[in-house]
Amino acid sequence: PEPRTIEDMIKQIMKDQSLVRLSIVKGRGVRLSLPCRIVSFDIEMEQIMAYHVDEKAVYTFKLNEIEDFQVS
C-alpha cells in the first residue's frame, strides 16, 4: 500500500534510501534546491536532517521551510 501521510511518506523514503530533491525556502525568500537523502525525521520538533549528496554535508530543515520534494 502507498503511504498516506507525510510522516509515512518520509519514513518510506528513509527506509528505501531514495534520492530526493528538496525545494527549500529560507528566510528573506532565499530558495534552495538540494539533491539529498533524508537521514532522520523528528515529527515532534518538525525537523528533517538531509544529507546533501553533492556537498557531502548534513543540513537540518524545519518542515515549514520545505516547499516541495521530488523522489527520484
N, C-alpha and C. Protein backbone atom coordinates (compact mmCIF):
# COMPACT_ATOMS: atom_id res chain seq x y z
N PRO A 1 0.83 -1.21 0.00
CA PRO A 1 0.00 0.00 0.00
C PRO A 1 0.86 1.27 0.00
N GLU A 2 0.36 2.30 -0.63
CA GLU A 2 1.10 3.56 -0.68
C GLU A 2 0.95 4.31 0.64
N PRO A 3 2.00 5.06 1.04
CA PRO A 3 1.92 5.85 2.26
C PRO A 3 0.81 6.89 2.15
N ARG A 4 0.15 7.19 3.28
CA ARG A 4 -1.00 8.09 3.25
C ARG A 4 -0.72 9.43 3.88
N THR A 5 0.23 9.52 4.78
CA THR A 5 0.53 10.80 5.43
C THR A 5 1.95 11.22 5.06
N ILE A 6 2.24 12.49 5.28
CA ILE A 6 3.60 12.99 5.03
C ILE A 6 4.59 12.20 5.87
N GLU A 7 4.24 11.95 7.11
CA GLU A 7 5.13 11.19 8.00
C GLU A 7 5.41 9.80 7.42
N ASP A 8 4.39 9.12 6.94
CA ASP A 8 4.57 7.79 6.34
C ASP A 8 5.42 7.87 5.08
N MET A 9 5.19 8.90 4.26
CA MET A 9 5.96 9.07 3.03
C MET A 9 7.44 9.27 3.35
N ILE A 10 7.73 10.13 4.32
CA ILE A 10 9.12 10.41 4.68
C ILE A 10 9.78 9.16 5.25
N LYS A 11 9.08 8.44 6.09
CA LYS A 11 9.64 7.20 6.66
C LYS A 11 9.93 6.17 5.56
N GLN A 12 9.05 6.09 4.55
CA GLN A 12 9.28 5.15 3.44
C GLN A 12 10.49 5.59 2.62
N ILE A 13 10.63 6.89 2.38
CA ILE A 13 11.78 7.42 1.64
C ILE A 13 13.07 7.11 2.40
N MET A 14 13.05 7.27 3.71
CA MET A 14 14.23 6.95 4.52
C MET A 14 14.55 5.46 4.44
N LYS A 15 13.53 4.63 4.55
CA LYS A 15 13.72 3.18 4.52
C LYS A 15 14.32 2.73 3.18
N ASP A 16 13.82 3.31 2.08
CA ASP A 16 14.30 2.96 0.75
C ASP A 16 15.61 3.65 0.39
N GLN A 17 16.04 4.60 1.21
CA GLN A 17 17.24 5.42 0.96
C GLN A 17 17.16 6.08 -0.41
N SER A 18 15.98 6.58 -0.73
CA SER A 18 15.73 7.21 -2.03
C SER A 18 16.40 8.58 -2.11
N LEU A 19 16.82 8.92 -3.32
CA LEU A 19 17.34 10.25 -3.59
C LEU A 19 16.15 11.18 -3.75
N VAL A 20 16.22 12.34 -3.09
CA VAL A 20 15.12 13.30 -3.06
C VAL A 20 15.67 14.67 -3.43
N ARG A 21 14.89 15.45 -4.16
CA ARG A 21 15.25 16.85 -4.39
C ARG A 21 14.31 17.70 -3.56
N LEU A 22 14.89 18.37 -2.54
CA LEU A 22 14.12 19.24 -1.67
C LEU A 22 14.16 20.66 -2.20
N SER A 23 13.01 21.30 -2.26
CA SER A 23 12.92 22.72 -2.58
C SER A 23 12.67 23.44 -1.26
N ILE A 24 13.64 24.25 -0.86
CA ILE A 24 13.62 24.90 0.45
C ILE A 24 13.45 26.41 0.27
N VAL A 25 12.65 27.02 1.14
CA VAL A 25 12.53 28.48 1.18
C VAL A 25 12.99 28.92 2.57
N LYS A 26 14.16 29.57 2.60
CA LYS A 26 14.72 30.07 3.86
C LYS A 26 14.22 31.50 4.09
N GLY A 27 14.68 32.11 5.16
CA GLY A 27 14.31 33.48 5.47
C GLY A 27 14.65 34.44 4.34
N ARG A 28 13.88 35.51 4.25
CA ARG A 28 14.05 36.55 3.22
C ARG A 28 13.87 36.02 1.81
N GLY A 29 13.15 34.92 1.66
CA GLY A 29 12.83 34.40 0.34
C GLY A 29 13.95 33.69 -0.38
N VAL A 30 15.02 33.34 0.32
CA VAL A 30 16.13 32.60 -0.29
C VAL A 30 15.66 31.19 -0.61
N ARG A 31 15.82 30.79 -1.86
CA ARG A 31 15.38 29.46 -2.31
C ARG A 31 16.58 28.56 -2.58
N LEU A 32 16.45 27.31 -2.16
CA LEU A 32 17.48 26.30 -2.37
C LEU A 32 16.84 25.07 -3.00
N SER A 33 17.61 24.38 -3.82
CA SER A 33 17.17 23.11 -4.38
C SER A 33 18.30 22.11 -4.14
N LEU A 34 18.03 21.12 -3.31
CA LEU A 34 19.07 20.21 -2.86
C LEU A 34 18.80 18.76 -3.27
N PRO A 35 19.76 18.11 -3.94
CA PRO A 35 19.66 16.67 -4.12
C PRO A 35 20.18 16.01 -2.84
N CYS A 36 19.34 15.22 -2.19
CA CYS A 36 19.76 14.70 -0.89
C CYS A 36 19.07 13.39 -0.56
N ARG A 37 19.52 12.82 0.54
CA ARG A 37 18.88 11.66 1.15
C ARG A 37 18.46 12.09 2.55
N ILE A 38 17.29 11.67 2.97
CA ILE A 38 16.81 12.04 4.30
C ILE A 38 17.45 11.11 5.32
N VAL A 39 18.13 11.71 6.29
CA VAL A 39 18.86 10.96 7.31
C VAL A 39 17.96 10.67 8.50
N SER A 40 17.24 11.69 8.96
CA SER A 40 16.34 11.49 10.09
C SER A 40 15.17 12.46 10.00
N PHE A 41 14.12 12.10 10.73
CA PHE A 41 12.90 12.88 10.72
C PHE A 41 12.36 12.91 12.13
N ASP A 42 12.19 14.10 12.69
CA ASP A 42 11.67 14.27 14.04
C ASP A 42 10.33 14.98 13.95
N ILE A 43 9.24 14.22 14.09
CA ILE A 43 7.90 14.79 13.96
C ILE A 43 7.58 15.76 15.08
N GLU A 44 8.09 15.49 16.28
CA GLU A 44 7.80 16.37 17.42
C GLU A 44 8.46 17.74 17.26
N MET A 45 9.69 17.76 16.78
CA MET A 45 10.39 19.04 16.58
C MET A 45 10.16 19.59 15.18
N GLU A 46 9.46 18.82 14.34
CA GLU A 46 9.15 19.20 12.96
C GLU A 46 10.41 19.54 12.18
N GLN A 47 11.39 18.62 12.23
CA GLN A 47 12.67 18.81 11.56
C GLN A 47 13.04 17.59 10.73
N ILE A 48 13.75 17.88 9.64
CA ILE A 48 14.32 16.84 8.79
C ILE A 48 15.81 17.09 8.68
N MET A 49 16.60 16.04 8.85
CA MET A 49 18.03 16.12 8.58
C MET A 49 18.25 15.46 7.23
N ALA A 50 18.95 16.18 6.34
CA ALA A 50 19.16 15.69 4.98
C ALA A 50 20.64 15.73 4.64
N TYR A 51 21.11 14.66 3.99
CA TYR A 51 22.49 14.57 3.53
C TYR A 51 22.54 15.06 2.09
N HIS A 52 23.21 16.18 1.85
CA HIS A 52 23.35 16.76 0.52
C HIS A 52 24.39 15.94 -0.23
N VAL A 53 23.98 15.24 -1.29
CA VAL A 53 24.87 14.29 -1.96
C VAL A 53 26.00 14.96 -2.73
N ASP A 54 25.82 16.20 -3.19
CA ASP A 54 26.88 16.89 -3.91
C ASP A 54 27.92 17.49 -2.97
N GLU A 55 27.46 18.13 -1.91
CA GLU A 55 28.36 18.79 -0.96
C GLU A 55 28.88 17.86 0.12
N LYS A 56 28.29 16.68 0.24
CA LYS A 56 28.65 15.72 1.29
C LYS A 56 28.58 16.36 2.67
N ALA A 57 27.44 17.01 2.91
CA ALA A 57 27.20 17.69 4.19
C ALA A 57 25.77 17.39 4.64
N VAL A 58 25.55 17.49 5.95
CA VAL A 58 24.23 17.25 6.52
C VAL A 58 23.62 18.59 6.93
N TYR A 59 22.37 18.78 6.54
CA TYR A 59 21.64 20.01 6.86
C TYR A 59 20.36 19.65 7.61
N THR A 60 19.92 20.56 8.47
CA THR A 60 18.67 20.40 9.19
C THR A 60 17.71 21.47 8.73
N PHE A 61 16.49 21.05 8.41
CA PHE A 61 15.45 21.98 7.97
C PHE A 61 14.19 21.77 8.77
N LYS A 62 13.47 22.86 9.02
CA LYS A 62 12.15 22.78 9.62
C LYS A 62 11.18 22.38 8.51
N LEU A 63 10.13 21.67 8.87
CA LEU A 63 9.16 21.23 7.87
C LEU A 63 8.52 22.41 7.15
N ASN A 64 8.33 23.53 7.84
CA ASN A 64 7.70 24.67 7.18
C ASN A 64 8.61 25.37 6.17
N GLU A 65 9.90 25.00 6.13
CA GLU A 65 10.82 25.55 5.13
C GLU A 65 10.77 24.77 3.83
N ILE A 66 10.22 23.56 3.88
CA ILE A 66 10.20 22.69 2.70
C ILE A 66 8.97 23.04 1.87
N GLU A 67 9.23 23.54 0.67
CA GLU A 67 8.15 23.93 -0.23
C GLU A 67 7.67 22.73 -1.04
N ASP A 68 8.62 21.88 -1.45
CA ASP A 68 8.28 20.74 -2.29
C ASP A 68 9.39 19.70 -2.20
N PHE A 69 9.07 18.45 -2.48
CA PHE A 69 10.11 17.44 -2.62
C PHE A 69 9.70 16.47 -3.71
N GLN A 70 10.71 16.04 -4.45
CA GLN A 70 10.51 15.09 -5.53
C GLN A 70 11.40 13.89 -5.31
N VAL A 71 10.83 12.72 -5.38
CA VAL A 71 11.58 11.49 -5.20
C VAL A 71 12.11 11.03 -6.56
N SER A 72 13.39 10.72 -6.61
CA SER A 72 14.00 10.25 -7.87
C SER A 72 13.84 8.77 -8.03
